[in-house]
Short mmCIF file of N, CA and C in Angstrom, two decimals:
data_model
loop_
_atom_site.label_atom_id
_atom_site.label_comp_id
_atom_site.label_asym_id
_atom_site.label_seq_id
_atom_site.Cartn_x
_atom_site.Cartn_y
_atom_site.Cartn_z
N UNK G 584 0.89 -0.99 0.06
CA UNK G 584 -0.26 0.13 -0.08
C UNK G 584 0.75 1.65 0.33
N UNK G 585 2.01 1.21 0.71
CA UNK G 585 2.73 2.13 0.53
C UNK G 585 3.61 2.85 -0.61
N UNK G 586 4.15 1.42 -1.15
CA UNK G 586 4.54 2.02 -3.22
C UNK G 586 3.45 2.23 -3.57
N UNK G 587 2.24 2.22 -3.47
CA UNK G 587 0.78 2.68 -4.36
C UNK G 587 0.62 3.85 -3.93
N UNK G 588 1.04 4.38 -3.01
CA UNK G 588 0.79 5.72 -2.29
C UNK G 588 1.72 6.49 -2.76
N UNK G 589 2.93 6.23 -2.66
CA UNK G 589 4.11 6.89 -3.28
C UNK G 589 4.19 7.03 -4.52
N UNK G 590 3.74 5.90 -5.54
CA UNK G 590 3.83 6.11 -6.92
C UNK G 590 2.59 6.97 -7.08
N UNK G 591 1.58 7.13 -6.34
CA UNK G 591 0.40 8.21 -6.87
C UNK G 591 0.89 9.55 -6.73
N UNK G 592 1.82 9.68 -4.99
CA UNK G 592 2.09 11.05 -4.98
C UNK G 592 3.10 11.40 -6.10
N UNK G 593 4.29 10.77 -6.61
CA UNK G 593 5.02 11.19 -7.81
C UNK G 593 4.20 11.36 -8.83
N UNK G 594 2.78 11.08 -9.22
CA UNK G 594 2.15 11.13 -10.27
C UNK G 594 1.78 12.61 -10.41
N UNK G 595 1.31 12.55 -8.71
CA UNK G 595 0.32 14.39 -8.54
C UNK G 595 1.91 15.35 -8.63
N UNK G 596 3.09 14.68 -8.25
CA UNK G 596 3.79 15.88 -7.75
C UNK G 596 4.31 16.09 -9.67
N UNK G 597 4.64 15.37 -10.47
CA UNK G 597 5.21 15.23 -12.00
C UNK G 597 3.87 15.89 -12.52
N UNK G 598 2.59 15.83 -12.33
CA UNK G 598 1.40 16.48 -12.97
C UNK G 598 2.01 18.02 -12.23
N UNK G 599 2.08 18.21 -11.30
CA UNK G 599 2.62 19.66 -10.36
C UNK G 599 3.41 20.17 -11.21
N UNK G 600 4.37 20.01 -11.19
CA UNK G 600 5.58 20.39 -12.11
C UNK G 600 5.30 20.80 -13.58
N UNK G 601 4.20 20.11 -14.34
CA UNK G 601 4.18 20.38 -15.63
C UNK G 601 2.90 21.19 -15.41
N UNK G 602 2.07 21.38 -14.66
CA UNK G 602 1.14 22.35 -14.44
C UNK G 602 1.80 23.97 -14.30
N UNK G 603 2.63 23.70 -13.21
CA UNK G 603 3.22 25.32 -12.67
C UNK G 603 3.82 25.52 -13.94
N UNK G 604 4.63 25.14 -14.31
CA UNK G 604 5.21 25.42 -16.00
C UNK G 604 4.47 25.67 -17.26
N UNK G 605 3.28 25.26 -17.29
CA UNK G 605 2.58 25.44 -18.17
C UNK G 605 1.91 27.01 -17.84
N UNK G 606 1.25 27.29 -16.61
CA UNK G 606 0.67 28.37 -16.08
C UNK G 606 1.85 29.60 -15.84
N UNK G 607 3.20 29.40 -15.11
CA UNK G 607 3.90 30.38 -15.35
C UNK G 607 4.77 30.70 -16.53
N UNK G 608 4.05 29.97 -17.78
CA UNK G 608 4.79 30.18 -18.89
C UNK G 608 3.58 30.84 -20.28
N UNK G 609 2.10 30.73 -19.65
CA UNK G 609 1.22 31.53 -20.08
C UNK G 609 0.19 30.68 -21.26
N UNK G 610 0.73 29.08 -20.88
CA UNK G 610 -0.02 27.92 -21.53
C UNK G 610 -1.42 27.51 -21.23
N UNK G 611 -1.00 27.64 -19.60
CA UNK G 611 -2.43 27.57 -18.99
C UNK G 611 -2.76 28.84 -18.23
N UNK G 612 -4.41 29.17 -18.35
CA UNK G 612 -4.54 30.71 -17.26
C UNK G 612 -4.26 30.47 -16.12
N UNK G 613 -3.89 31.90 -15.54
CA UNK G 613 -3.43 32.04 -14.35
C UNK G 613 -4.92 32.30 -13.16
N UNK G 614 -4.91 32.03 -12.11
CA UNK G 614 -6.60 31.75 -11.16
C UNK G 614 -5.81 33.36 -10.87
N UNK G 615 -7.22 34.15 -10.27
CA UNK G 615 -8.17 34.99 -10.44
C UNK G 615 -7.27 34.92 -8.56
N UNK G 616 -6.42 36.56 -8.93
CA UNK G 616 -6.02 37.76 -7.95
C UNK G 616 -4.61 36.62 -7.34
N UNK G 617 -4.74 36.53 -5.84
CA UNK G 617 -4.00 35.23 -5.22
C UNK G 617 -4.18 33.76 -4.96
N UNK G 618 -5.17 34.03 -5.67
CA UNK G 618 -5.44 32.00 -5.74
C UNK G 618 -4.43 31.28 -6.77
N UNK G 619 -3.54 31.78 -7.78
CA UNK G 619 -3.09 30.96 -8.66
C UNK G 619 -2.44 30.15 -7.56
N UNK G 620 -1.90 29.73 -6.50
CA UNK G 620 -1.18 28.65 -6.05
C UNK G 620 -2.49 27.50 -5.96
N UNK G 621 -3.52 27.92 -5.58
CA UNK G 621 -4.55 26.99 -5.15
C UNK G 621 -5.09 26.60 -6.84
N UNK G 622 -4.77 27.47 -7.80
CA UNK G 622 -5.49 26.80 -8.67
C UNK G 622 -4.54 25.85 -9.52
N UNK G 623 -3.30 26.13 -9.52
CA UNK G 623 -2.08 25.11 -9.70
C UNK G 623 -2.20 23.61 -9.31
N UNK G 624 -2.74 24.05 -8.19
CA UNK G 624 -2.76 22.66 -7.20
C UNK G 624 -3.91 21.75 -7.59
N UNK G 625 -5.05 22.29 -7.21
CA UNK G 625 -6.03 21.88 -8.19
C UNK G 625 -6.46 21.35 -9.48
N UNK G 626 -5.54 22.34 -10.59
CA UNK G 626 -5.09 21.59 -11.62
C UNK G 626 -4.84 20.22 -11.92
N UNK G 627 -3.39 19.80 -11.51
CA UNK G 627 -2.94 19.03 -10.84
C UNK G 627 -3.30 18.24 -10.39
N UNK G 628 -4.20 17.89 -9.63
CA UNK G 628 -4.80 16.85 -9.00
C UNK G 628 -5.94 16.16 -9.79
N UNK G 629 -6.65 17.73 -10.74
CA UNK G 629 -7.69 17.12 -11.56
C UNK G 629 -6.55 16.01 -12.64
N UNK G 630 -6.04 16.55 -13.17
CA UNK G 630 -4.86 16.03 -14.05
C UNK G 630 -4.32 14.47 -13.96
N UNK G 631 -3.97 14.50 -12.39
CA UNK G 631 -3.13 13.49 -12.09
C UNK G 631 -4.05 11.58 -11.76
N UNK G 632 -5.37 12.32 -11.49
CA UNK G 632 -6.28 11.21 -11.02
C UNK G 632 -6.65 10.80 -12.01
N UNK G 633 -6.97 10.71 -12.92
CA UNK G 633 -7.57 9.78 -14.08
C UNK G 633 -5.69 9.02 -14.55
N UNK G 634 -4.83 10.02 -14.51
CA UNK G 634 -3.58 9.31 -15.19
C UNK G 634 -3.12 8.30 -14.02
N UNK G 635 -3.28 8.55 -12.29
CA UNK G 635 -3.49 7.67 -11.32
C UNK G 635 -3.87 6.40 -11.52
N UNK G 636 -5.33 6.58 -12.40
CA UNK G 636 -6.00 5.19 -11.89
C UNK G 636 -5.76 4.91 -13.33
N UNK G 637 -5.15 5.17 -14.48
CA UNK G 637 -5.15 4.41 -15.67
C UNK G 637 -3.35 3.57 -15.34
N UNK G 638 -2.72 4.33 -15.05
CA UNK G 638 -1.37 4.01 -14.79
C UNK G 638 -0.84 2.87 -14.03
N UNK G 639 -1.59 3.47 -12.95
CA UNK G 639 -0.87 2.59 -11.55
C UNK G 639 -2.15 1.65 -11.16
N UNK G 640 -2.89 0.78 -12.49
CA UNK G 640 -3.92 -0.02 -12.14
C UNK G 640 -3.38 -1.32 -11.78
N UNK G 641 -2.38 -1.68 -12.13
CA UNK G 641 -2.13 -3.28 -11.90
C UNK G 641 -1.37 -3.00 -10.10
N UNK G 642 -0.61 -1.82 -10.03
CA UNK G 642 -0.28 -1.54 -8.59
C UNK G 642 -1.38 -1.74 -7.50
N UNK G 643 -2.49 -0.57 -7.95
CA UNK G 643 -3.95 -0.90 -6.91
C UNK G 643 -4.20 -1.95 -6.93
N UNK G 644 -4.22 -2.69 -7.89
CA UNK G 644 -4.87 -4.50 -7.73
C UNK G 644 -4.09 -5.17 -7.08
N UNK G 645 -2.48 -4.95 -6.84
CA UNK G 645 -1.84 -6.02 -5.93
C UNK G 645 -1.74 -5.24 -4.53
N UNK G 646 -2.22 -3.91 -4.45
CA UNK G 646 -2.34 -3.63 -2.93
C UNK G 646 -3.69 -3.85 -2.27
N UNK G 647 -5.05 -3.78 -3.49
CA UNK G 647 -6.17 -4.91 -2.72
C UNK G 647 -5.56 -6.13 -2.45
N UNK G 648 -5.08 -6.71 -3.76
CA UNK G 648 -5.08 -7.98 -3.04
C UNK G 648 -4.41 -8.21 -1.54
N UNK G 649 -3.09 -7.51 -1.32
CA UNK G 649 -2.66 -8.12 0.02
C UNK G 649 -3.90 -7.28 1.24
N UNK G 650 -4.19 -6.26 1.14
CA UNK G 650 -5.51 -5.83 1.97
C UNK G 650 -6.65 -6.60 2.22
N UNK G 651 -6.60 -7.46 1.38
CA UNK G 651 -8.10 -8.08 1.39
C UNK G 651 -7.39 -9.89 2.09
N UNK G 652 -6.51 -9.99 1.73
CA UNK G 652 -5.22 -11.03 2.69
C UNK G 652 -5.08 -10.82 4.03
N UNK G 653 -4.92 -9.70 4.03
CA UNK G 653 -4.71 -9.28 5.64
C UNK G 653 -5.88 -8.93 6.59
N UNK G 654 -7.08 -9.08 5.67
CA UNK G 654 -8.22 -8.93 6.56
C UNK G 654 -8.97 -10.10 6.93
N UNK G 655 -8.76 -11.14 5.48
CA UNK G 655 -9.06 -12.53 5.86
C UNK G 655 -8.19 -13.23 6.83
N UNK G 656 -7.11 -13.19 7.40
CA UNK G 656 -6.08 -13.42 8.13
C UNK G 656 -6.61 -12.85 9.56
N UNK G 657 -6.78 -11.67 9.70
CA UNK G 657 -7.31 -11.10 11.03
C UNK G 657 -8.69 -11.64 11.54
N UNK G 658 -9.49 -11.87 9.99
CA UNK G 658 -10.95 -12.68 10.68
C UNK G 658 -10.68 -14.07 11.47
N UNK G 659 -9.59 -14.91 10.26
CA UNK G 659 -9.52 -15.95 10.63
C UNK G 659 -8.60 -16.10 12.32
N UNK G 660 -8.27 -15.40 12.55
CA UNK G 660 -7.53 -14.98 13.81
C UNK G 660 -8.52 -14.85 14.98
N UNK G 661 -9.32 -13.99 14.59
CA UNK G 661 -10.67 -13.57 15.91
C UNK G 661 -11.30 -14.74 15.79
N UNK G 662 -11.88 -15.58 14.91
CA UNK G 662 -12.58 -16.67 15.09
C UNK G 662 -12.00 -17.50 15.78
N UNK G 663 -10.43 -17.99 15.48
CA UNK G 663 -9.99 -18.88 16.55
C UNK G 663 -9.94 -18.25 17.74
N UNK G 664 -9.79 -17.85 18.06
CA UNK G 664 -9.78 -16.77 19.33
C UNK G 664 -11.09 -17.63 19.78
N UNK G 665 -12.06 -16.97 19.83
CA UNK G 665 -13.44 -16.98 19.58
C UNK G 665 -13.69 -18.42 20.00
N UNK G 666 -13.02 -19.06 18.97
CA UNK G 666 -13.60 -20.56 19.45
C UNK G 666 -12.66 -21.06 20.43
N UNK G 667 -11.09 -20.55 20.90
CA UNK G 667 -10.82 -20.73 22.15
C UNK G 667 -11.50 -20.63 23.39
N UNK G 668 -11.70 -19.32 23.54
CA UNK G 668 -12.96 -19.30 24.40
C UNK G 668 -13.92 -20.07 24.48
N UNK G 669 -14.55 -20.36 23.39
CA UNK G 669 -15.48 -21.08 23.66
C UNK G 669 -15.66 -22.07 24.36
N UNK G 670 -14.48 -23.10 23.84
CA UNK G 670 -14.23 -24.41 24.17
C UNK G 670 -13.53 -24.30 26.13
N UNK G 671 -12.77 -22.87 25.98
CA UNK G 671 -12.42 -22.74 27.72
C UNK G 671 -13.88 -22.86 28.58
N UNK G 672 -14.94 -21.87 28.31
CA UNK G 672 -15.66 -22.19 29.30
C UNK G 672 -16.83 -23.13 29.12
N UNK G 673 -16.70 -23.97 28.05
CA UNK G 673 -17.22 -25.16 28.01
C UNK G 673 -16.81 -25.88 28.58
N UNK G 674 -15.29 -26.37 28.70
CA UNK G 674 -14.91 -26.89 29.75
C UNK G 674 -15.02 -26.82 30.96
N UNK G 675 -14.92 -25.11 31.38
CA UNK G 675 -15.33 -24.74 32.95
C UNK G 675 -16.55 -25.07 33.32
N UNK G 676 -17.90 -25.28 32.30
CA UNK G 676 -18.70 -25.49 32.97
C UNK G 676 -19.00 -26.75 33.13
N UNK G 677 -18.38 -27.37 32.24
CA UNK G 677 -18.42 -28.78 32.68
C UNK G 677 -17.80 -29.29 34.05
N UNK G 678 -17.06 -28.76 33.99
CA UNK G 678 -16.48 -29.26 35.36
C UNK G 678 -16.50 -28.55 36.53
N UNK G 679 -17.45 -27.64 36.33
CA UNK G 679 -18.59 -26.98 37.74
C UNK G 679 -19.45 -27.97 37.99
N UNK G 680 -20.27 -28.62 36.35
CA UNK G 680 -21.19 -28.96 36.95
C UNK G 680 -20.90 -30.78 37.42
N UNK G 681 -20.39 -31.50 37.29
CA UNK G 681 -19.27 -32.49 37.63
C UNK G 681 -19.02 -32.41 39.22
N UNK G 682 -18.55 -31.33 39.77
CA UNK G 682 -18.12 -30.95 41.17
C UNK G 682 -19.05 -31.07 42.11
#
């Protein structure tokens, strides 16, 4: 997941540099008043989102598989712990009834 996040950040930074260069060279319009920095960041976000969606598809799928496996492993551990508690409780009750 960290790898995907860093790759996504890299795509955003690349878009930010390109948009910043385009705005300050006059190829893209500037923001109104003092909003130019916000304009550059928003435009970079708008451009980087679809690029990341397409380019990082395999990495996103790999990360989702890892997350799903981790969740399944946690569920299995919780079920195993719950079963151990049930067995211990049943054993204690059985011993209490025979005494």
